[in-house]
Short mmCIF file of C-alpha atoms in Angstrom, two decimals:
data_model
loop_
_atom_site.label_atom_id
_atom_site.label_comp_id
_atom_site.label_asym_id
_atom_site.label_seq_id
_atom_site.Cartn_x
_atom_site.Cartn_y
_atom_site.Cartn_z
CA MET U 1 31.81 -35.34 17.46
CA LEU U 2 29.85 -34.06 14.09
CA SER U 3 31.53 -35.20 10.76
CA LYS U 4 33.09 -33.15 8.29
CA GLY U 5 29.88 -33.50 6.32
CA LEU U 6 27.37 -32.89 9.02
CA PHE U 7 29.32 -30.29 9.90
CA ALA U 8 28.82 -28.70 6.30
CA VAL U 9 25.37 -29.14 6.53
CA PHE U 10 24.80 -27.63 9.61
CA PHE U 11 26.80 -24.59 8.49
CA VAL U 12 25.04 -24.41 5.07
CA ILE U 13 21.83 -24.37 6.76
CA THR U 14 22.93 -21.59 9.40
CA LEU U 15 23.96 -19.60 6.87
CA LEU U 16 20.60 -19.94 4.70
CA TYR U 17 18.69 -19.56 7.93
CA ALA U 18 20.77 -15.97 8.87
CA SER U 19 20.15 -14.90 5.68
CA LEU U 20 16.29 -15.64 5.60
CA LEU U 21 16.12 -13.49 9.13
CA ILE U 22 17.39 -10.49 7.42
CA GLU U 23 15.72 -10.67 3.97
CA VAL U 24 12.54 -10.92 6.48
CA GLU U 25 12.89 -7.49 7.49
CA GLY U 26 12.47 -6.23 3.49
CA ILE U 27 10.29 -3.82 1.91
CA GLY U 28 6.69 -4.57 2.32
CA VAL U 29 3.59 -3.12 0.17
CA ASN U 30 -0.05 -2.23 0.64
CA TRP U 31 -1.97 -4.62 -1.90
CA GLY U 32 -5.44 -2.75 -2.00
CA SER U 33 -8.48 -4.18 -3.84
CA GLN U 34 -10.27 -1.37 -4.96
CA ALA U 35 -10.38 -1.77 -9.04
CA ARG U 36 -13.09 -2.72 -11.39
CA HIS U 37 -10.73 -5.04 -13.08
CA PRO U 38 -8.46 -6.25 -10.66
CA LEU U 39 -5.58 -8.39 -11.77
CA PRO U 40 -5.87 -12.21 -10.39
CA PRO U 41 -4.56 -12.82 -7.13
CA ALA U 42 -1.87 -15.01 -8.44
CA THR U 43 -0.96 -12.86 -10.99
CA VAL U 44 -0.36 -10.16 -8.40
CA VAL U 45 1.38 -12.25 -6.01
CA ARG U 46 3.81 -13.70 -8.78
CA LEU U 47 4.40 -9.84 -9.30
CA LEU U 48 5.26 -9.68 -5.91
CA ARG U 49 7.84 -12.44 -5.59
CA ASP U 50 9.23 -11.39 -9.08
CA ASN U 51 10.13 -8.48 -6.90
CA GLY U 52 11.67 -9.89 -4.09
CA ILE U 53 8.72 -8.04 -1.95
CA GLN U 54 8.22 -10.06 1.48
CA LYS U 55 5.32 -8.59 2.86
CA VAL U 56 2.11 -6.96 2.32
CA LYS U 57 -0.67 -5.33 3.85
CA LEU U 58 -4.15 -6.10 3.13
CA PHE U 59 -7.27 -3.59 3.83
CA GLU U 60 -9.60 -6.70 4.24
CA ALA U 61 -9.56 -10.16 4.45
CA ASP U 62 -10.47 -11.02 0.70
CA SER U 63 -10.35 -14.74 0.87
CA ALA U 64 -9.49 -15.26 -2.96
CA ILE U 65 -5.94 -13.00 -2.55
CA LEU U 66 -5.44 -14.68 1.05
CA LYS U 67 -5.74 -18.32 -0.67
CA ALA U 68 -3.24 -17.14 -3.17
CA LEU U 69 -0.63 -15.91 -1.00
CA SER U 70 -0.72 -19.56 0.73
CA ARG U 71 2.81 -21.01 1.00
CA SER U 72 4.54 -18.14 -1.06
CA GLY U 73 6.79 -16.90 1.81
CA ILE U 74 5.12 -13.50 2.27
CA GLN U 75 4.18 -12.31 5.44
CA VAL U 76 0.77 -11.10 5.35
CA MET U 77 -0.98 -7.68 8.06
CA VAL U 78 -4.66 -8.65 7.08
CA GLY U 79 -7.00 -5.89 8.14
CA ILE U 80 -10.51 -5.36 9.89
CA PRO U 81 -12.60 -2.35 7.32
CA ASN U 82 -13.85 0.39 9.81
CA ASP U 83 -17.18 -0.60 9.62
CA LEU U 84 -16.92 -4.14 10.77
CA LEU U 85 -15.31 -2.49 14.36
CA ALA U 86 -18.90 -1.77 15.85
CA PRO U 87 -20.21 -5.18 15.73
CA ILE U 88 -16.33 -6.82 16.81
CA ALA U 89 -16.44 -4.25 19.44
CA GLY U 90 -19.69 -5.11 20.80
CA SER U 91 -19.39 -9.10 20.70
CA VAL U 92 -16.23 -11.20 21.35
CA ALA U 93 -18.41 -14.33 19.81
CA ALA U 94 -18.01 -11.80 16.70
CA ALA U 95 -14.54 -10.95 16.86
CA GLU U 96 -13.93 -15.11 17.17
CA ARG U 97 -15.91 -15.66 14.00
CA TRP U 98 -14.09 -13.35 12.14
CA VAL U 99 -10.51 -14.45 13.13
CA SER U 100 -11.73 -18.34 12.61
CA GLN U 101 -12.94 -17.28 9.19
CA ASN U 102 -9.85 -14.53 8.27
CA VAL U 103 -7.05 -15.81 10.11
CA SER U 104 -7.02 -19.42 11.66
CA ALA U 105 -8.60 -21.11 8.40
CA HIS U 106 -5.99 -19.33 6.38
CA VAL U 107 -2.99 -20.32 8.58
CA SER U 108 -3.95 -23.66 9.59
CA SER U 109 -5.07 -24.78 5.98
CA ASN U 110 -3.65 -22.58 3.82
CA GLY U 111 -0.44 -21.84 5.24
CA VAL U 112 -0.70 -18.13 4.70
CA ASP U 113 2.03 -16.70 6.99
CA ILE U 114 -0.31 -14.02 9.01
CA ARG U 115 1.54 -11.93 10.96
CA TYR U 116 -0.63 -9.06 11.76
CA VAL U 117 -4.29 -7.99 12.12
CA ALA U 118 -4.91 -4.68 11.57
CA VAL U 119 -7.85 -3.32 13.06
CA GLY U 120 -9.55 -0.40 11.64
CA ASN U 121 -7.82 1.96 9.12
CA GLU U 122 -6.92 5.51 10.46
CA PRO U 123 -10.10 5.53 12.53
CA PHE U 124 -9.53 8.85 14.17
CA LEU U 125 -8.84 10.71 11.03
CA LYS U 126 -10.57 14.11 12.22
CA ALA U 127 -12.73 14.06 9.13
CA PHE U 128 -14.84 10.85 11.00
CA ASN U 129 -15.51 13.40 13.80
CA GLY U 130 -15.17 10.86 16.81
CA THR U 131 -17.15 7.70 15.21
CA PHE U 132 -14.79 5.17 15.82
CA GLU U 133 -13.37 6.40 18.96
CA SER U 134 -15.39 4.48 21.08
CA ILE U 135 -15.33 1.43 19.72
CA THR U 136 -11.78 1.01 17.92
CA LEU U 137 -10.21 -0.13 21.38
CA PRO U 138 -12.62 -2.41 22.69
CA ALA U 139 -12.35 -4.26 19.06
CA LEU U 140 -8.77 -4.56 19.24
CA GLN U 141 -9.00 -6.33 22.83
CA ASN U 142 -11.97 -9.00 21.31
CA ILE U 143 -9.81 -9.18 18.24
CA GLN U 144 -6.99 -9.86 20.71
CA SER U 145 -8.79 -12.06 23.05
CA ALA U 146 -9.71 -14.14 19.77
CA ILE U 147 -6.40 -14.49 18.35
CA ILE U 148 -5.62 -15.58 22.00
CA LYS U 149 -8.40 -18.33 22.11
CA ALA U 150 -6.79 -19.58 18.77
CA GLY U 151 -3.55 -20.43 20.00
CA LEU U 152 -2.06 -18.09 17.61
CA ALA U 153 -0.74 -14.99 20.18
CA THR U 154 2.66 -16.20 19.55
CA GLN U 155 2.72 -15.66 15.49
CA VAL U 156 -0.08 -13.06 15.14
CA LYS U 157 -0.02 -9.47 16.33
CA VAL U 158 -3.03 -6.64 16.68
CA THR U 159 -1.98 -3.14 15.42
CA VAL U 160 -3.86 -0.17 14.54
CA PRO U 161 -2.90 1.72 11.47
CA LEU U 162 -3.30 5.44 12.86
CA ASN U 163 -2.77 8.67 10.70
CA ALA U 164 -0.22 11.07 11.77
CA ASP U 165 -2.66 13.35 12.49
CA VAL U 166 -2.98 11.64 16.41
CA TYR U 167 0.10 13.29 17.38
CA GLN U 168 1.68 16.74 16.92
CA SER U 169 4.04 19.21 18.42
CA ALA U 170 3.28 22.94 18.79
CA SER U 171 6.84 24.15 17.98
CA ASN U 172 7.17 21.85 15.17
CA LEU U 173 10.12 20.50 17.03
CA PRO U 174 9.99 16.41 17.33
CA SER U 175 11.20 16.44 20.83
CA ASP U 176 8.08 18.92 21.79
CA GLY U 177 5.46 16.14 20.35
CA ASP U 178 2.49 14.14 22.04
CA PHE U 179 -0.70 12.63 21.25
CA ARG U 180 -3.70 15.03 20.37
CA PRO U 181 -5.26 16.37 23.61
CA GLU U 182 -8.65 15.37 22.42
CA ILE U 183 -7.94 11.94 22.15
CA ARG U 184 -4.70 11.70 24.75
CA ASP U 185 -6.48 9.06 26.82
CA LEU U 186 -7.69 7.28 24.51
CA MET U 187 -4.46 6.81 22.72
CA LEU U 188 -2.41 6.29 26.05
CA ASN U 189 -4.81 3.78 26.90
CA ILE U 190 -4.46 1.65 23.13
CA VAL U 191 -0.34 2.42 23.26
CA LYS U 192 -0.40 0.90 26.79
CA PHE U 193 -2.40 -2.32 25.22
CA LEU U 194 -0.36 -2.89 22.20
CA SER U 195 2.99 -2.43 24.90
CA ASP U 196 1.31 -5.30 27.07
CA ASN U 197 0.80 -7.46 24.36
CA GLN U 198 4.09 -6.79 22.52
CA ALA U 199 2.33 -5.58 19.91
CA PRO U 200 3.33 -2.70 16.86
CA PHE U 201 2.29 0.75 16.54
CA THR U 202 1.48 1.32 13.13
CA ILE U 203 1.50 5.05 11.62
CA ASN U 204 0.87 6.02 8.26
CA ILE U 205 3.26 9.14 6.84
CA TYR U 206 2.32 10.99 3.97
CA PRO U 207 4.31 14.08 3.25
CA PHE U 208 2.35 14.54 -0.11
CA ILE U 209 -0.53 15.18 1.82
CA SER U 210 1.10 17.85 3.62
CA LEU U 211 2.11 19.42 0.45
CA TYR U 212 -1.29 19.04 -1.32
CA ASN U 213 -2.81 20.56 2.22
CA ASP U 214 -0.52 23.60 2.10
CA PRO U 215 0.59 25.60 -0.62
CA ASN U 216 3.07 27.16 1.58
CA PHE U 217 4.92 23.57 2.55
CA PRO U 218 8.53 23.44 1.54
CA VAL U 219 8.97 21.17 -1.23
CA GLU U 220 12.26 20.01 -0.92
CA PHE U 221 11.59 19.36 2.78
CA ALA U 222 9.51 16.44 1.33
CA PHE U 223 12.38 14.43 0.05
CA PHE U 224 15.24 12.74 1.21
CA ASP U 225 18.37 14.54 -1.23
CA GLY U 226 18.96 16.76 2.07
CA THR U 227 18.14 19.82 -0.24
CA GLY U 228 15.38 21.39 2.06
CA THR U 229 16.45 23.52 5.03
CA PRO U 230 17.05 21.41 8.05
CA ILE U 231 15.41 21.37 11.53
CA ASN U 232 17.53 21.56 14.22
CA ASP U 233 15.88 20.27 17.48
CA ASN U 234 18.74 20.50 20.31
CA GLY U 235 21.42 19.02 17.96
CA ARG U 236 19.39 16.62 16.35
CA ILE U 237 19.37 17.46 12.44
CA TYR U 238 16.43 16.93 9.99
CA ASP U 239 16.30 17.33 6.69
CA ASN U 240 13.18 15.36 5.66
CA VAL U 241 9.66 15.78 6.92
CA LEU U 242 9.32 11.67 7.31
CA ASP U 243 12.07 11.79 9.70
CA ALA U 244 11.00 14.93 11.94
CA ASN U 245 7.18 13.62 12.01
CA TYR U 246 8.42 9.66 12.88
CA ASP U 247 10.53 11.34 15.82
CA THR U 248 7.54 13.24 16.52
CA LEU U 249 5.41 10.13 17.43
CA VAL U 250 8.80 8.47 19.09
CA TRP U 251 9.09 11.38 21.22
CA SER U 252 5.24 11.15 22.12
CA LEU U 253 5.57 7.81 23.15
CA GLN U 254 8.67 8.47 25.03
CA LYS U 255 7.58 11.00 26.99
CA ASN U 256 4.29 8.88 28.30
CA GLY U 257 6.38 5.81 29.12
CA PHE U 258 6.65 3.59 25.93
CA GLY U 259 9.89 4.92 24.62
CA ASN U 260 10.69 1.15 23.22
CA LEU U 261 7.21 0.47 21.82
CA THR U 262 7.84 -0.93 18.05
CA ILE U 263 7.10 1.25 15.22
CA ILE U 264 5.54 -0.21 11.92
CA VAL U 265 5.03 2.76 9.19
CA GLY U 266 2.03 1.30 7.44
CA GLU U 267 1.76 3.55 4.57
CA VAL U 268 4.66 5.79 2.97
CA GLY U 269 4.46 7.09 -0.60
CA TRP U 270 3.79 9.53 -3.31
CA PRO U 271 0.89 9.47 -6.07
CA THR U 272 1.54 9.95 -9.71
CA ASP U 273 -1.48 11.57 -10.96
CA GLY U 274 -4.68 13.45 -10.16
CA ASP U 275 -2.39 16.89 -8.87
CA LYS U 276 0.26 19.07 -9.92
CA ASN U 277 2.30 17.67 -7.30
CA ALA U 278 1.54 14.05 -8.04
CA ASN U 279 3.75 13.10 -10.96
CA MET U 280 6.35 10.64 -12.24
CA VAL U 281 9.47 12.33 -11.62
CA TYR U 282 8.29 13.48 -7.82
CA ALA U 283 7.31 9.89 -7.00
CA ARG U 284 10.09 8.37 -8.39
CA ARG U 285 12.47 10.65 -6.56
CA TYR U 286 10.56 10.19 -3.10
CA ASN U 287 9.92 6.32 -3.16
CA GLN U 288 13.95 5.90 -4.63
CA GLY U 289 15.14 8.00 -2.35
CA PHE U 290 13.26 6.24 0.74
CA MET U 291 14.50 2.60 -0.68
CA ASN U 292 17.84 4.06 -0.77
CA ARG U 293 17.87 4.87 2.98
CA GLN U 294 16.55 1.47 3.63
CA LYS U 295 19.13 -0.20 1.83
CA ALA U 296 21.52 1.58 3.55
CA ASN U 297 20.33 1.08 7.06
CA LYS U 298 19.62 4.63 7.72
CA GLY U 299 16.85 5.61 10.44
CA THR U 300 16.15 8.59 12.08
CA PRO U 301 17.81 10.56 14.95
CA MET U 302 15.94 9.16 17.53
CA ARG U 303 15.45 5.49 16.11
CA PRO U 304 18.60 4.63 13.72
CA GLY U 305 18.18 1.53 11.18
CA ALA U 306 15.70 0.77 8.16
CA MET U 307 12.06 1.34 9.09
CA ASP U 308 9.80 -1.56 9.38
CA ALA U 309 7.59 -0.22 6.35
CA TYR U 310 4.86 -0.89 3.70
CA LEU U 311 4.89 1.31 0.30
CA PHE U 312 1.62 2.42 -0.60
CA GLY U 313 0.68 1.26 -2.75
CA LEU U 314 1.19 -1.87 -5.11
CA ILE U 315 -0.65 -1.23 -7.89
CA ASP U 316 -3.52 1.47 -8.76
CA GLU U 317 -7.08 1.73 -7.60
CA ASP U 318 -9.44 3.25 -10.26
CA ALA U 319 -12.39 2.70 -8.13
CA LYS U 320 -11.07 4.24 -4.85
CA SER U 321 -13.39 7.12 -3.23
CA ILE U 322 -11.62 10.46 -4.34
CA GLN U 323 -13.40 12.72 -1.61
CA PRO U 324 -9.91 13.32 -0.45
CA GLY U 325 -8.44 14.17 -4.01
CA ASN U 326 -7.95 13.01 -7.61
CA PHE U 327 -4.87 11.70 -6.78
CA GLU U 328 -6.12 8.56 -4.37
CA ARG U 329 -6.67 6.52 -7.34
CA HIS U 330 -2.85 6.74 -8.51
CA TRP U 331 -0.93 5.53 -5.76
CA GLY U 332 0.47 2.40 -7.48
CA ILE U 333 3.96 1.66 -8.23
CA PHE U 334 2.42 -0.28 -10.91
CA TYR U 335 -0.49 0.61 -13.10
CA ILE U 336 -3.97 -1.57 -12.99
CA ASP U 337 -2.63 -3.72 -15.60
CA GLY U 338 0.61 -4.43 -13.30
CA GLN U 339 3.24 -2.47 -15.86
CA PRO U 340 5.91 -0.62 -13.79
CA LYS U 341 5.26 3.39 -13.83
CA TYR U 342 8.91 3.99 -13.40
CA GLN U 343 12.22 2.65 -12.96
CA LEU U 344 12.25 1.81 -9.08
CA SER U 345 14.71 -0.47 -7.53
CA LEU U 346 13.63 -2.23 -4.18
CA GLY U 347 16.77 -3.04 -3.27
CA ASN U 348 17.69 -5.68 -5.36
CA GLY U 349 19.68 -3.34 -7.84
CA ASN U 350 17.21 -3.94 -10.92
CA GLY U 351 14.37 -2.17 -11.65
CA LEU U 352 10.38 -3.19 -11.11
CA ILE U 353 9.72 -6.14 -13.13
CA PRO U 354 5.88 -6.26 -14.54
CA ALA U 355 3.31 -8.61 -14.04
CA LYS U 356 3.55 -11.87 -16.38
CA ASP U 357 0.17 -13.24 -18.48
CA VAL U 358 -1.71 -10.18 -18.30
CA HIS U 359 -4.75 -10.47 -21.19
CA TYR U 360 -6.38 -7.22 -22.43
CA LEU U 361 -9.43 -6.45 -24.34
CA ALA U 362 -8.95 -5.76 -27.75
CA LYS U 363 -7.08 -2.76 -29.58
CA LYS U 364 -10.23 -0.27 -30.00
CA TRP U 365 -11.44 2.87 -28.22
CA CYS U 366 -14.59 4.62 -28.11
CA ILE U 367 -14.31 8.13 -28.92
CA LEU U 368 -15.86 11.69 -29.89
CA ALA U 369 -17.34 11.14 -33.68
CA PRO U 370 -15.47 13.21 -35.92
CA ASN U 371 -18.85 14.90 -37.11
CA ALA U 372 -20.09 15.60 -33.53
CA ASN U 373 -21.53 19.08 -32.34
CA LEU U 374 -19.48 20.09 -29.21
CA GLN U 375 -22.75 22.76 -28.94
CA ASP U 376 -24.82 19.61 -28.63
CA PRO U 377 -26.54 20.06 -25.17
CA GLN U 378 -26.03 16.23 -24.41
CA LEU U 379 -22.44 16.24 -24.27
CA GLY U 380 -22.09 17.49 -21.03
CA PRO U 381 -24.51 15.58 -19.34
CA SER U 382 -22.48 12.38 -21.52
CA VAL U 383 -19.33 13.50 -20.16
CA SER U 384 -20.69 13.64 -16.68
CA TYR U 385 -21.95 10.11 -16.74
CA ALA U 386 -19.02 8.74 -18.31
CA CYS U 387 -16.72 9.84 -15.92
CA ASP U 388 -19.27 9.12 -12.70
CA HIS U 389 -19.05 5.88 -14.00
CA ALA U 390 -15.70 5.78 -14.64
CA ASP U 391 -12.24 7.38 -13.76
CA CYS U 392 -11.43 10.66 -15.49
CA THR U 393 -8.82 11.81 -12.89
CA SER U 394 -6.04 12.15 -15.09
CA LEU U 395 -7.78 15.01 -16.60
CA GLY U 396 -7.91 17.58 -13.98
CA TYR U 397 -5.50 20.74 -13.79
CA GLY U 398 -2.22 19.65 -13.48
CA SER U 399 -2.36 16.00 -14.17
CA SER U 400 -1.09 14.00 -17.24
CA CYS U 401 -3.98 14.68 -19.12
CA GLY U 402 -4.75 17.83 -18.01
CA ASN U 403 -3.50 19.58 -21.27
CA LEU U 404 -6.12 18.01 -23.61
CA ASN U 405 -8.28 19.93 -25.52
CA LEU U 406 -12.26 20.05 -25.52
CA ALA U 407 -12.39 17.05 -28.09
CA GLN U 408 -9.95 15.26 -26.52
CA ASN U 409 -11.04 15.28 -22.86
CA VAL U 410 -14.96 14.45 -24.27
CA SER U 411 -13.19 10.88 -26.24
CA TYR U 412 -11.07 10.15 -22.73
CA ALA U 413 -14.10 10.02 -20.53
CA PHE U 414 -16.04 8.47 -23.27
CA ASN U 415 -13.02 5.68 -23.34
CA SER U 416 -13.05 5.35 -19.74
CA TYR U 417 -16.83 4.22 -19.53
CA TYR U 418 -16.19 2.03 -22.65
CA GLN U 419 -13.32 -0.07 -20.90
CA VAL U 420 -14.53 -0.51 -17.67
CA SER U 421 -17.66 -1.50 -19.59
CA ASN U 422 -15.96 -4.36 -20.98
CA GLN U 423 -15.87 -2.66 -24.32
CA LEU U 424 -19.76 -3.62 -24.68
CA ASP U 425 -21.09 -1.96 -27.88
CA SER U 426 -24.16 -0.16 -25.76
CA ALA U 427 -20.88 1.77 -23.47
CA CYS U 428 -20.18 3.57 -26.92
CA LYS U 429 -23.63 4.79 -28.18
CA PHE U 430 -23.51 8.22 -26.38
CA PRO U 431 -26.39 9.26 -29.29
CA GLY U 432 -24.75 11.54 -31.76
CA LEU U 433 -21.54 11.90 -30.20
CA SER U 434 -19.32 8.91 -30.25
CA ILE U 435 -17.98 6.20 -32.57
CA VAL U 436 -15.55 3.24 -31.76
CA SER U 437 -12.04 3.65 -33.47
CA THR U 438 -9.21 1.05 -34.05
CA ARG U 439 -6.48 3.82 -33.84
CA ASP U 440 -5.19 4.84 -30.43
CA PRO U 441 -6.12 8.42 -29.86
CA SER U 442 -3.23 8.72 -26.83
CA VAL U 443 -1.85 12.16 -26.71
CA GLY U 444 1.71 12.66 -25.50
CA SER U 445 2.02 11.39 -21.60
CA CYS U 446 -1.91 10.81 -21.77
CA LYS U 447 -2.68 7.26 -22.65
CA PHE U 448 -6.33 6.38 -23.87
CA LYS U 449 -5.88 3.02 -21.82
CA ILE U 450 -7.55 -0.35 -22.96
CA MET U 451 -8.85 -2.74 -19.80
CA ILE U 452 -7.41 -5.76 -19.08
CA LYS U 453 -9.53 -8.43 -18.97
CA SER U 454 -11.30 -10.13 -15.83
CA GLU U 455 -9.90 -13.36 -15.28
CA ASP U 456 -10.77 -16.22 -12.72
CA ALA U 457 -9.82 -14.53 -9.18
CA SER U 458 -8.70 -18.34 -8.02
CA GLU U 459 -6.01 -18.58 -10.94
CA ALA U 460 -4.08 -21.79 -9.57
CA SER U 461 -0.62 -20.33 -8.53
CA ALA U 462 0.83 -24.37 -9.02
CA MET U 463 3.42 -22.99 -11.04
CA MET U 464 4.87 -20.21 -8.57
CA PRO U 465 8.57 -19.98 -8.26
CA LEU U 466 10.10 -22.35 -5.46
CA THR U 467 9.59 -20.36 -2.27
CA ARG U 468 13.22 -19.50 -0.41
CA SER U 469 11.88 -21.97 2.69
CA THR U 470 11.60 -24.65 0.30
CA ALA U 471 14.21 -24.13 -1.49
CA MET U 472 16.15 -24.29 1.78
CA LEU U 473 14.15 -27.50 2.42
CA LEU U 474 15.64 -28.78 -0.79
CA LEU U 475 19.22 -27.64 -0.59
CA PHE U 476 19.51 -29.45 3.04
CA SER U 477 18.06 -32.70 1.54
CA ILE U 478 20.87 -32.47 -0.95
CA CYS U 479 23.45 -31.57 1.61
CA LEU U 480 22.81 -34.55 3.47
CA TYR U 481 22.72 -36.73 0.31
CA ILE U 482 26.06 -35.68 -0.73
CA PHE U 483 27.76 -35.78 3.08
CA LEU U 484 26.09 -38.86 4.37
#
């Protein structure tokens, strides 16, 4: 018989463990690193923890980021970029080296809680013209073999984050969903492989992209307020595009014999700038609506219950390609300096908590000189040069700085280049056109940013708050001391 004291100890531990299991299913975020002046990884990890974010998805295996995640209590999905698929697909040894360097080493030596390896990123996008179709499955198979050899198969699962264009419905009803005809056989081979290895199907769903690509897309159907015209699919009611899209995948899997396959929503979110529909109001409406559904444990008609999902994204990335659109650099719920863009509750009842101990460059800006000639033939080339080497995506039509006059547009471009160049004097030397000013030239909602200082990415994380698992051990020790 257990003594009352021991019984109390085990009761407390059981409750704590149960609560830990519940919280493990919490919200995740995508942490992209394509920024010219990124925050130190330790600062970002603290930001994640302060905001109760328990899962993170990385697009590559950045060693500094993985080290910062050491013993943080945060689950990790680490990515393999598309440009590495070919060598990994062609060589088991290359896959083993990659797993050894980017998974095994961090799991064993640094205590990083790696749960998934994302093999490629949306490799079957139509824009890639089939480039990765023949190598994605072999790469997936070789990484799985390497994980098994490393003895990590029970902890680390493989997956392939895919765009929602891998399936379709001719009638727009989810129940008519199936995989795209030209890649259907390939998709079924991948799905079978995932199923055989108890691995999840990862899908990225973007109602914003649907709206961006089709001006006739019903805007209200993108959100979760129930204000859009619903779809009735044999009695199943869909009042938003995310549910309809997700269940189109569920039907695609089910009718091909894989109805029980686990699904992860790898990316879901809304940008805040770079397009007329990319704004703070829509972004908050979408992301908070999604979080409210998660908190209420509301899923889809075909799969009730909260989704396993990762918001896209955590922090803006001012060095991302803008080939898909100017909005690509503005997906973050935080600005590049870790400051919240808008009030958003991630389920803990509080708003977003900003990054701490962020250091900025001096309060000075590069602007158009008051006596500059706007007809100067060097003006156009100078602005083009500045924007090519910095970020001017907020200047487009419908964007946060889309209402500036010509002089203000020039100042914005000059300042963007000046800031990414660490405010070097030479970066504000556009002949006869620019000067450095200590007066903030921001106009209304258009902010002329000051860049954060670049810091050592290996900043120590020893002062991190106590992890939940460490807290459990500490409480267990206290209980033992009291009752024994």
